[in-house]
Tab-separated table of C-alpha atoms and ligand atoms in Angstrom:
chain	number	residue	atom	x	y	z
A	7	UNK	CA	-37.139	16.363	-21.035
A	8	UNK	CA	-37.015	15.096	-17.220
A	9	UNK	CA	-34.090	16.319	-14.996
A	10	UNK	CA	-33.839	13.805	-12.366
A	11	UNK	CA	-32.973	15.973	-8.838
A	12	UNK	CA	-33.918	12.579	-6.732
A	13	UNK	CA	-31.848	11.630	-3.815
A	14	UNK	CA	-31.572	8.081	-4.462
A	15	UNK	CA	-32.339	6.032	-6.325
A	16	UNK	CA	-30.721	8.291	-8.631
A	17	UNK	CA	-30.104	9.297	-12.091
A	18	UNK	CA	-27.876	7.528	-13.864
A	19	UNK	CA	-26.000	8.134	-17.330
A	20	UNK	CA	-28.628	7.435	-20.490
A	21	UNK	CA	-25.988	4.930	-21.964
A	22	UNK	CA	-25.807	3.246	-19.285
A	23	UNK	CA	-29.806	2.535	-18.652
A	24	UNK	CA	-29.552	2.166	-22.647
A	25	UNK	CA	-27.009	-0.882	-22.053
A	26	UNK	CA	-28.788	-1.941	-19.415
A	27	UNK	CA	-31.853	-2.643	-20.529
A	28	UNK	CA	-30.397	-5.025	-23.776
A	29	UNK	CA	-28.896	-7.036	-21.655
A	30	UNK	CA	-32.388	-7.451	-19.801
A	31	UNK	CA	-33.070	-9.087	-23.217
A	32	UNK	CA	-29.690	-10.353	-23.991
A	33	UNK	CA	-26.569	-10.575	-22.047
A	34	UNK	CA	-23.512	-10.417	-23.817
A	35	UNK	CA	-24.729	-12.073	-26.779
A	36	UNK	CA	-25.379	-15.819	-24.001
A	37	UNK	CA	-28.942	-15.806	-25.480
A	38	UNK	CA	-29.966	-15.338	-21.823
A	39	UNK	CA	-31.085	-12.419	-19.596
A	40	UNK	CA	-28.660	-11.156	-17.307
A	41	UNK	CA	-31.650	-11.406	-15.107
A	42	UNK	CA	-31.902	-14.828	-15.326
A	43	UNK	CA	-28.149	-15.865	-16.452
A	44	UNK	CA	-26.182	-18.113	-13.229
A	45	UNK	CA	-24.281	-15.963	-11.130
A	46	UNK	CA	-21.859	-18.381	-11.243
A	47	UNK	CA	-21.109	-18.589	-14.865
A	48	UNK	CA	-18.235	-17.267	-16.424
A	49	UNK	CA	-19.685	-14.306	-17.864
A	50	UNK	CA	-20.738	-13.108	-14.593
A	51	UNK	CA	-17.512	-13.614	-12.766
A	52	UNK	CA	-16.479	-11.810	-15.860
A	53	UNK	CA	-18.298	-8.676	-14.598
A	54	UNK	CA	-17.665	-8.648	-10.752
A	55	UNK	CA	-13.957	-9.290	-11.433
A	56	UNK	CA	-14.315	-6.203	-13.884
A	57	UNK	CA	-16.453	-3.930	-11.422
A	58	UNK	CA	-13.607	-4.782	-8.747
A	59	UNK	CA	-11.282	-3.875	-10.933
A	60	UNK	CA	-12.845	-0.628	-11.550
A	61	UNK	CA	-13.600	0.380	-8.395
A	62	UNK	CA	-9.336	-0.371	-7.415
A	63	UNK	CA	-8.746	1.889	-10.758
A	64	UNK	CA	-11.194	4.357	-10.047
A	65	UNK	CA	-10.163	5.110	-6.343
A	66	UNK	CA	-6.454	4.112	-6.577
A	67	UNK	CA	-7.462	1.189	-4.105
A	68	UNK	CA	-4.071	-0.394	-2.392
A	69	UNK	CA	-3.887	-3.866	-3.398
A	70	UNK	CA	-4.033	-4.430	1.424
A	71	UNK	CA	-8.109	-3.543	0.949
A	72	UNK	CA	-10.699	-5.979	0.259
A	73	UNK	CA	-13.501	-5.050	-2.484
A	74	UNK	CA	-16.613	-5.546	-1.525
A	75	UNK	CA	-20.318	-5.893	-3.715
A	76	UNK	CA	-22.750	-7.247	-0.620
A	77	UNK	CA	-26.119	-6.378	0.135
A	78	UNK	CA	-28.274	-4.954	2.699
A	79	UNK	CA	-27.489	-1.352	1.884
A	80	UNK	CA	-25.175	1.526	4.293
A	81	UNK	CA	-28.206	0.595	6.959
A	82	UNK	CA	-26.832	-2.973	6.894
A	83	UNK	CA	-23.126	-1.876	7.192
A	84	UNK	CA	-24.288	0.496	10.460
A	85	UNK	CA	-24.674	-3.103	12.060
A	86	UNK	CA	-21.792	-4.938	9.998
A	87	UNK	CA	-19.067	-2.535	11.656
A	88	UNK	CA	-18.888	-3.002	14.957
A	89	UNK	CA	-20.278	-6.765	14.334
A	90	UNK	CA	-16.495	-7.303	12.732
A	91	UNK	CA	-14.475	-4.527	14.150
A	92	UNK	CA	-15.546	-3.532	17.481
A	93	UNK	CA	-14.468	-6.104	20.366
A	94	UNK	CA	-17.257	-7.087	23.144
A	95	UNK	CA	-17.595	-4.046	26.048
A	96	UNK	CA	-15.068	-1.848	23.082
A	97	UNK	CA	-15.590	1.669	22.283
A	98	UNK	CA	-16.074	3.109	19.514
A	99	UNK	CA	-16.472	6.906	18.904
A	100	UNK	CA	-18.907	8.802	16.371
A	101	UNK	CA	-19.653	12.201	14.600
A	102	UNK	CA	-23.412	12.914	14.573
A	103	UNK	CA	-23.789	15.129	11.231
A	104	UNK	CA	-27.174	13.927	10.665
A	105	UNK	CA	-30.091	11.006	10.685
A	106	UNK	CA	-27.464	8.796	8.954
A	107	UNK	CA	-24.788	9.803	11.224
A	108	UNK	CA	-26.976	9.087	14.137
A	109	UNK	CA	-28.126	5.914	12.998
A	110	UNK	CA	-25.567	4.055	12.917
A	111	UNK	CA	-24.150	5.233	16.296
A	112	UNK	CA	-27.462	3.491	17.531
A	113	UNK	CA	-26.775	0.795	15.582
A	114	UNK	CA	-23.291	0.661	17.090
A	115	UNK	CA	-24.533	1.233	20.621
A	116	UNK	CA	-26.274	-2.007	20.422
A	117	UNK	CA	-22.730	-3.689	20.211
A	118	UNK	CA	-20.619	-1.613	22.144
A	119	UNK	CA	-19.949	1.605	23.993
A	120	UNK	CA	-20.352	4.710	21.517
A	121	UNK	CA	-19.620	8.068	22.445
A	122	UNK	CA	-20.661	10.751	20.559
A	123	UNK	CA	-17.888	12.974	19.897
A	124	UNK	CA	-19.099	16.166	18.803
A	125	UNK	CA	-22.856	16.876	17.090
A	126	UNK	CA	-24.279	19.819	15.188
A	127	UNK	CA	-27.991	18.829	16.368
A	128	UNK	CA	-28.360	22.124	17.978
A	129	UNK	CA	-28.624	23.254	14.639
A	130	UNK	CA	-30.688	20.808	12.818
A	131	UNK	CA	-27.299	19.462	11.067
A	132	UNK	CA	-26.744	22.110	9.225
A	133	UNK	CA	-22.782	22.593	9.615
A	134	UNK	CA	-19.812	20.461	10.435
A	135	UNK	CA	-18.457	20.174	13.719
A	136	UNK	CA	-14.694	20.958	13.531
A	137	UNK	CA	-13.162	20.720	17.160
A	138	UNK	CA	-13.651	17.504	18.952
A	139	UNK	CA	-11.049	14.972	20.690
A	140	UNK	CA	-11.667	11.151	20.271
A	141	UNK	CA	-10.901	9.468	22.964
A	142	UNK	CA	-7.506	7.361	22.700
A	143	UNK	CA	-9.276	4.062	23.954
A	144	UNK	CA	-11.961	3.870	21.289
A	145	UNK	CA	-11.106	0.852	18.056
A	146	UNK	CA	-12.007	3.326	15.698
A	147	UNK	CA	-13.640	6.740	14.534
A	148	UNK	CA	-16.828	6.750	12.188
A	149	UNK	CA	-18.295	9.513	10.533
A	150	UNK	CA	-20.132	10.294	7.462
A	151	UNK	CA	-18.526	12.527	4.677
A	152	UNK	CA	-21.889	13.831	2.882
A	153	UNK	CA	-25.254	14.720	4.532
A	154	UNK	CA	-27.425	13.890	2.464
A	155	UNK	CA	-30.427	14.981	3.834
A	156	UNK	CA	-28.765	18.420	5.057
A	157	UNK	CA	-26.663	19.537	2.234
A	158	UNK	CA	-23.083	19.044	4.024
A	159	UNK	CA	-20.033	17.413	3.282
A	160	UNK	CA	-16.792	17.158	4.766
A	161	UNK	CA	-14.058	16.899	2.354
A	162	UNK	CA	-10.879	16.448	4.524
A	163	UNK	CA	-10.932	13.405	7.061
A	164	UNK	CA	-10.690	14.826	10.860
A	165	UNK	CA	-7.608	14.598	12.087
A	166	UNK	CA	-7.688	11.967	14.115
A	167	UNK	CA	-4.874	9.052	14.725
A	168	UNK	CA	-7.253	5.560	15.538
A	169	UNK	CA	-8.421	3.009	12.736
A	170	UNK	CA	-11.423	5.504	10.318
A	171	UNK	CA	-14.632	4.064	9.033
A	172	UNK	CA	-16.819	6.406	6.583
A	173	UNK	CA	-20.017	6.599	5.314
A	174	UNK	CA	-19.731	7.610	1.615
A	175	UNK	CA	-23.140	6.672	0.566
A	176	UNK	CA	-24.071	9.768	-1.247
A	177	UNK	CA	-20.100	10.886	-2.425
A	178	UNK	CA	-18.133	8.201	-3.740
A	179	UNK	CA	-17.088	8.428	-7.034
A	180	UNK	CA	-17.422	12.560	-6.878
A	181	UNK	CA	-14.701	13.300	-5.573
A	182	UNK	CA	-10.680	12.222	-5.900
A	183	UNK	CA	-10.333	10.595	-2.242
A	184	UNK	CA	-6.760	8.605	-0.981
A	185	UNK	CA	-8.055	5.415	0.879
A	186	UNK	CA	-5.385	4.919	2.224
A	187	UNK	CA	-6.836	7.433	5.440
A	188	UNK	CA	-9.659	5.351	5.675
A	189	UNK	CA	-9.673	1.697	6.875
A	190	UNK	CA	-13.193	1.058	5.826
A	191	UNK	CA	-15.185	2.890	3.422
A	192	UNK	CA	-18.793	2.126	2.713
A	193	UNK	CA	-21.683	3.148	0.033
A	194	UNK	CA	-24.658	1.627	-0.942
A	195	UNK	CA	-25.004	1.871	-4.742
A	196	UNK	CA	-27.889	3.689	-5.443
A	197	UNK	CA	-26.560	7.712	-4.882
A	198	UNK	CA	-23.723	7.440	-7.144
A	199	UNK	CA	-22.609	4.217	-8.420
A	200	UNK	CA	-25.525	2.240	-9.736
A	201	UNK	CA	-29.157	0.770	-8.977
A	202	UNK	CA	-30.266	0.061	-5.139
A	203	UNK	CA	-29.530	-3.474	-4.018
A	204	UNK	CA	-25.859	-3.646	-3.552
A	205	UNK	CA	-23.542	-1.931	-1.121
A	206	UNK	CA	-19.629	-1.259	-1.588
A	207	UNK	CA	-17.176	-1.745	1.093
A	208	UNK	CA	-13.843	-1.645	0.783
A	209	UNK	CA	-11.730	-2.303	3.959
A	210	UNK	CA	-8.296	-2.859	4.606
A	211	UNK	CA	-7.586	-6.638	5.488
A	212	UNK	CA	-5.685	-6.316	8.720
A	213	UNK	CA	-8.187	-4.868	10.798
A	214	UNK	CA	-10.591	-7.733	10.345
A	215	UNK	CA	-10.675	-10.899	12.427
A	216	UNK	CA	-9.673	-8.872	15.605
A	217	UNK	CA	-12.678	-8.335	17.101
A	218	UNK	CA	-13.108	-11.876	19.060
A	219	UNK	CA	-16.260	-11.869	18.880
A	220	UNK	CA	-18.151	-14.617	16.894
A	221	UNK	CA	-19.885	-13.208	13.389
A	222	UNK	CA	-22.799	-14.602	12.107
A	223	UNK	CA	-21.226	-15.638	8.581
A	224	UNK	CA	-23.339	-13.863	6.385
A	225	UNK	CA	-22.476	-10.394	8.128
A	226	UNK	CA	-18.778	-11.368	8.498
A	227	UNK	CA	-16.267	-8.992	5.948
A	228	UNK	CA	-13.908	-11.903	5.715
A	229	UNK	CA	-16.120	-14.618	4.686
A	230	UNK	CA	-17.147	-12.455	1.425
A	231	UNK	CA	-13.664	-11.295	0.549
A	232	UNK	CA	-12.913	-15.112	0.642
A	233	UNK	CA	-15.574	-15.864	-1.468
A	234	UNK	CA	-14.930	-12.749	-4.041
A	235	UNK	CA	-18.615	-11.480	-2.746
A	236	UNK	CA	-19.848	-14.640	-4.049
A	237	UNK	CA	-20.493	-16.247	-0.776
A	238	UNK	CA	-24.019	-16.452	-1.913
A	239	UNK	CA	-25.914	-14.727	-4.635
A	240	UNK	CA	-25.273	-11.559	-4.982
A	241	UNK	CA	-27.493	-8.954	-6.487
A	242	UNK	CA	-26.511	-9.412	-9.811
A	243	UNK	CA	-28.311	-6.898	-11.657
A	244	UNK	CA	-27.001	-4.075	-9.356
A	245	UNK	CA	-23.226	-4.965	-9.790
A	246	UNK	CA	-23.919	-5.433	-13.196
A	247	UNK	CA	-25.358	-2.042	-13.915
A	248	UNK	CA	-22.710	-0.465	-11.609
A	249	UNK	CA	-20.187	-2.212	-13.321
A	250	UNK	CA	-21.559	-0.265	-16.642
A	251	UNK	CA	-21.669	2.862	-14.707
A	252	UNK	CA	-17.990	2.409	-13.610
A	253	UNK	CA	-17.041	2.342	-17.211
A	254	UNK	CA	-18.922	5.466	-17.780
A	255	UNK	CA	-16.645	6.686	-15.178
A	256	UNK	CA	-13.601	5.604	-16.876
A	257	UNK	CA	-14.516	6.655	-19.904
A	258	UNK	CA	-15.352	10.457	-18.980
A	259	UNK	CA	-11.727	10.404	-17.595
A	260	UNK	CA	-12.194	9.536	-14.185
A	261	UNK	CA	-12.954	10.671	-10.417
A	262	UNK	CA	-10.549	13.683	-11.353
A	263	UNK	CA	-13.053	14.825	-14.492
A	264	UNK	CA	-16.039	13.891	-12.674
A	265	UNK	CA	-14.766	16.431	-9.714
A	266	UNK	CA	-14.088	19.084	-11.875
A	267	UNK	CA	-17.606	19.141	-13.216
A	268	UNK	CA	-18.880	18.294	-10.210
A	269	UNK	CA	-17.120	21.501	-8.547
A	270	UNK	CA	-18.745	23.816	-11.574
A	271	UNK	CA	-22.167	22.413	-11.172
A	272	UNK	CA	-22.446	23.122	-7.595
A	273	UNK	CA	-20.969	26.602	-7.986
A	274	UNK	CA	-23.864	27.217	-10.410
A	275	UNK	CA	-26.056	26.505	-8.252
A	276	UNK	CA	-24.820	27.891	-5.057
A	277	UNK	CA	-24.703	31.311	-7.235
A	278	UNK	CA	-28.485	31.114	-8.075
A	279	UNK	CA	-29.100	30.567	-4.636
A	280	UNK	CA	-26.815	33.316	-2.940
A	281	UNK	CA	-27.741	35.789	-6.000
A	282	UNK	CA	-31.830	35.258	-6.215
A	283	UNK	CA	-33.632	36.980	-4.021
A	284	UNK	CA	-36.629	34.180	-3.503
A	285	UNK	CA	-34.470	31.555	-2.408
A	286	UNK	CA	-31.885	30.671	0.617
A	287	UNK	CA	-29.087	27.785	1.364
A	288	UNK	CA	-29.456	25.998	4.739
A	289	UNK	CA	-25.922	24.214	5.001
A	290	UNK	CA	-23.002	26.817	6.375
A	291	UNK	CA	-21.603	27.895	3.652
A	292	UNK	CA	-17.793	25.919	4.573
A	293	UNK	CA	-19.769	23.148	4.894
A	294	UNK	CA	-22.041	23.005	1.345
A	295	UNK	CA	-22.343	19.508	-0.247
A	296	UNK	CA	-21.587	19.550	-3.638
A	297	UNK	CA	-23.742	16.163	-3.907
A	298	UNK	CA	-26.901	17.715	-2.241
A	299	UNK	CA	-27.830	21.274	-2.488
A	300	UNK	CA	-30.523	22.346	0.389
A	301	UNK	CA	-32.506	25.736	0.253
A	302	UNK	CA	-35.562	27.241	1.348
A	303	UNK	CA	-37.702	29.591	0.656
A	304	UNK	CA	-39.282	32.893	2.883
A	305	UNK	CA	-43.245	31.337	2.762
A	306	UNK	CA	-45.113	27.635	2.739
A	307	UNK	CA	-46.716	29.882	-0.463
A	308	UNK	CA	-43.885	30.743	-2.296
A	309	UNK	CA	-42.428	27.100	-2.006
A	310	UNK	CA	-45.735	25.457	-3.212
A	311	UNK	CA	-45.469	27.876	-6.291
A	312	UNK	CA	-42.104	26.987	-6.682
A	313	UNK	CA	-42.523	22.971	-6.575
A	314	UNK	CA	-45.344	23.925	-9.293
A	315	UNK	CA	-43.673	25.569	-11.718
A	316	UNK	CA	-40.407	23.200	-11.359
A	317	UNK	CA	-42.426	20.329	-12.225
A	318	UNK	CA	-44.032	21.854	-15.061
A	319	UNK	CA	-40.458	22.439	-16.458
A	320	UNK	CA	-39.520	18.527	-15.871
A	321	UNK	CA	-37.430	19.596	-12.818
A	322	UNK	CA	-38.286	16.042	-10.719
A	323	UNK	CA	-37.353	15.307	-6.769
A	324	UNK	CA	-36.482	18.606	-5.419
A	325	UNK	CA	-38.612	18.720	-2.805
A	326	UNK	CA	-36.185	19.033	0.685
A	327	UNK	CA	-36.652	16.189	3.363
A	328	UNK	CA	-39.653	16.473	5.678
A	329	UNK	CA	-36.756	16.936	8.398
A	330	UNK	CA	-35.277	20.301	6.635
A	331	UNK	CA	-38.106	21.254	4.082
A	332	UNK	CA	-38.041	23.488	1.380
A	333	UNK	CA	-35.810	21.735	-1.398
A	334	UNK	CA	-33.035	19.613	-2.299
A	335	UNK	CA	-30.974	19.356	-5.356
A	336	UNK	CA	-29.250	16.275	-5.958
A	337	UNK	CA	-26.605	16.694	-8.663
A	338	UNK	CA	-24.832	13.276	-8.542
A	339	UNK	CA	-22.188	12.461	-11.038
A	340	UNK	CA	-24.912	11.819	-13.860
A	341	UNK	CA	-26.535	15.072	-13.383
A	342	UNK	CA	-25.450	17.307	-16.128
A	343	UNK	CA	-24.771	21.085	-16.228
A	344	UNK	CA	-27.567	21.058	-18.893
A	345	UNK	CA	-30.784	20.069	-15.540
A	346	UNK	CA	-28.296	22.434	-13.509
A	347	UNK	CA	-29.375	25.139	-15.961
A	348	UNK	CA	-32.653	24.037	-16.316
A	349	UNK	CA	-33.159	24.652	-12.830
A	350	UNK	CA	-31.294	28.071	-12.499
A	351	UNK	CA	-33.354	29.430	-15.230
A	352	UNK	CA	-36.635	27.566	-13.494
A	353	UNK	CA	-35.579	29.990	-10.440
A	354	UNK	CA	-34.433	33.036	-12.302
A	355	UNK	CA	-38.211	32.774	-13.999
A	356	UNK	CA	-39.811	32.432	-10.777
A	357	UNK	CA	-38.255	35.693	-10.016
A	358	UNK	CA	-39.243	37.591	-12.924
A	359	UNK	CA	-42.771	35.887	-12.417
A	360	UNK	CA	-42.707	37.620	-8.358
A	361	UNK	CA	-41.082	41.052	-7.986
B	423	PLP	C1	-29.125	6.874	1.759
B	423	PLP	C2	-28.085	6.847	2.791
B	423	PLP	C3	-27.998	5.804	3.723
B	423	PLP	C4	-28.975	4.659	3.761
B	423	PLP	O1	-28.744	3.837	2.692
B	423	PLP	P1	-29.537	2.458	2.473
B	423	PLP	O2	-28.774	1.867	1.337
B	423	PLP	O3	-30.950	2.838	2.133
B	423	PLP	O4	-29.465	1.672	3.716
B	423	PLP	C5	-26.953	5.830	4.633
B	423	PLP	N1	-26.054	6.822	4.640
B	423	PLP	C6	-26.115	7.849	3.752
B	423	PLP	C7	-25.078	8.924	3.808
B	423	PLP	C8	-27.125	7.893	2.808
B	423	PLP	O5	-27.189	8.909	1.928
């Protein structure tokens, strides 16, 4: 058996790869491929209306917010932002938590004035700046709630009173979140809701269309809510599959269920690390992702011996991120206890194997 630690793409419930893949042969019983079926037909509409739906149910979305399935990934929606919120020579004001962070304040700078409110690059990301002031002038606030290359996460959104934007790539659907504190919220699918090659946003309608500026129409929010993100062809396969995963969701019992485990599987983990003697977290401990887990160990040896035997007991992606090293431990919502323990005991042996 494979336990699937990878950051993204990521693992993804067996029933849902298992439904997946008949309706590669035969969607819905149309006698045609969902790979090949029109994404105008009715069936299709059938399952963006119901992956909308799910997200709204899922999330508690108010009915103000647009759903969004569009493509281009969370790099695309670094650019979309200020495109459609930020007005020419505006400001708009950032949290640098990490390369994501940081990235799309560049992108940002391209259209506007960004300041950088606080960053925890002295560091190398590996805690949460708490005290920072945005300034009063700027159209919004943008930060992103989990690091997923550094193993943080912020939970609560900052207190701060100007329109919020978040990057919840690598933690939607974890996590019981209200929207309503957010006026734009965006994820690409492939850390926790589906397959790459679709991106969620979900925005709230009255701060679009105030920018002034003029938005190429394929990057412009309110041309795809119009359209029901079928403005042009949208990557049918990925809504489709997240749309399955969604259900999984549902199913389980929800964000609320989902958080619960997720909380337990993290804790497991965390233990290991804090308890075995071989191996040490690099987030501050306030600050731990429960999406990502991040630790190193005291040698280049010991971690080469490590990634060895891991693989050798099906333990797959844990190597960290060239910018942190050591390991990561991805434990999206499809990640069961069961690879959690798999990899506890993986460490626990590797002590035995050592003292
Ligand atoms: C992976 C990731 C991105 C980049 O996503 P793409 O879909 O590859 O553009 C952005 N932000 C966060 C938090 C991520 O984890």
């Amino acid at each position: 058996m494979k336990h699937n630690f990878g950051a993204g793409p990521c693992i993804l419930p067996k029933e849902v790869f298992q439904e997946a893949s008949e309706a590669v042969i035969d969607f819905n019983n149309t006698g045609l491929s969902i790979l090949e079926v029109s994404h105008r037909s009715k069936e299709f509409e059938q399952v963006v209306i119901e992956a909308e739906a799910l997200v709204r149910e899922l999330l508690n979305v108010p009915s103000d917010y647009s759903v969004l399935f569009l493509q281009g990934g969370a790099s695309q929606q670094f650019a979309m932002v200020p495109m459609n919120i930020l007005p020419e020579g505006g400001k708009a004001a950032y949290l640098d938590t990490g390369v994501w962070a940081s990235k799309a304040a560049k992108e940002a700078s391209k259209l506007g004035n960004v300041e950088i409110v606080a960053s925890s690059s002295d560091k190398n990301y590996n805690y949460i700046p708490k005290d920072f002031a945005v300034p009063a002038d700027a159209t919004y606030f943008h930060y992103t709630s989990n690091n997923t290359i550094y193993g943080t996460e912020i939970f609560e959104k900052p207190a701060v009173n100007i329109p919020t934007v978040v990057d919840m790539s690598s933690d939607i659907f974890s996590r019981v979140i209200n929207v309503e504190d957010y006026d734009l919220i965006y994820a690409g699918a492939q850390k926790n809701m589906g397959p790459a090659g679709a991106t969620l946003v979900i925005v709230k309608n009255d701060i679009l269309g105030k920018s002034g500026r003029t938005i190429p129409t394929i990057f412009d929010y309110q041309a795809h809510a119009k359209a029901g993100s079928m403005y042009n062809t949208p990557p049918v396969f990925s809504i489709y599959v997240s749309m399955l995963n969604l259900r999984w969701l549902k199913a389980k019992g929800g964000v609320e269920v989902i958080e619960q485990e997720n909380i337990v599987k993290a804790r497991t983990l965390y233990d290991e690390i804090e308890r075995n003697p071989f191996f040490k977290g690099t987030a501050a401990e306030a600050d731990r992702s429960r999406m990502n887990v991040t630790f190193v160990m005291d040698t280049a040896e010991q971690e080469a011996a490590f990634l060895e035997l891991a693989k050798e007991r099906g333990l797959i992606g844990i190597k960290g991120h060239r910018s942190v090293g050591g390991f990561r431990a991805s434990i999206y919502n499809a990640l069961t206890i069961t690879s959690i323990n798999a990899l506890v005991d993986t460490m626990r042996e590797f002590e035995d194997r050592n003292k």
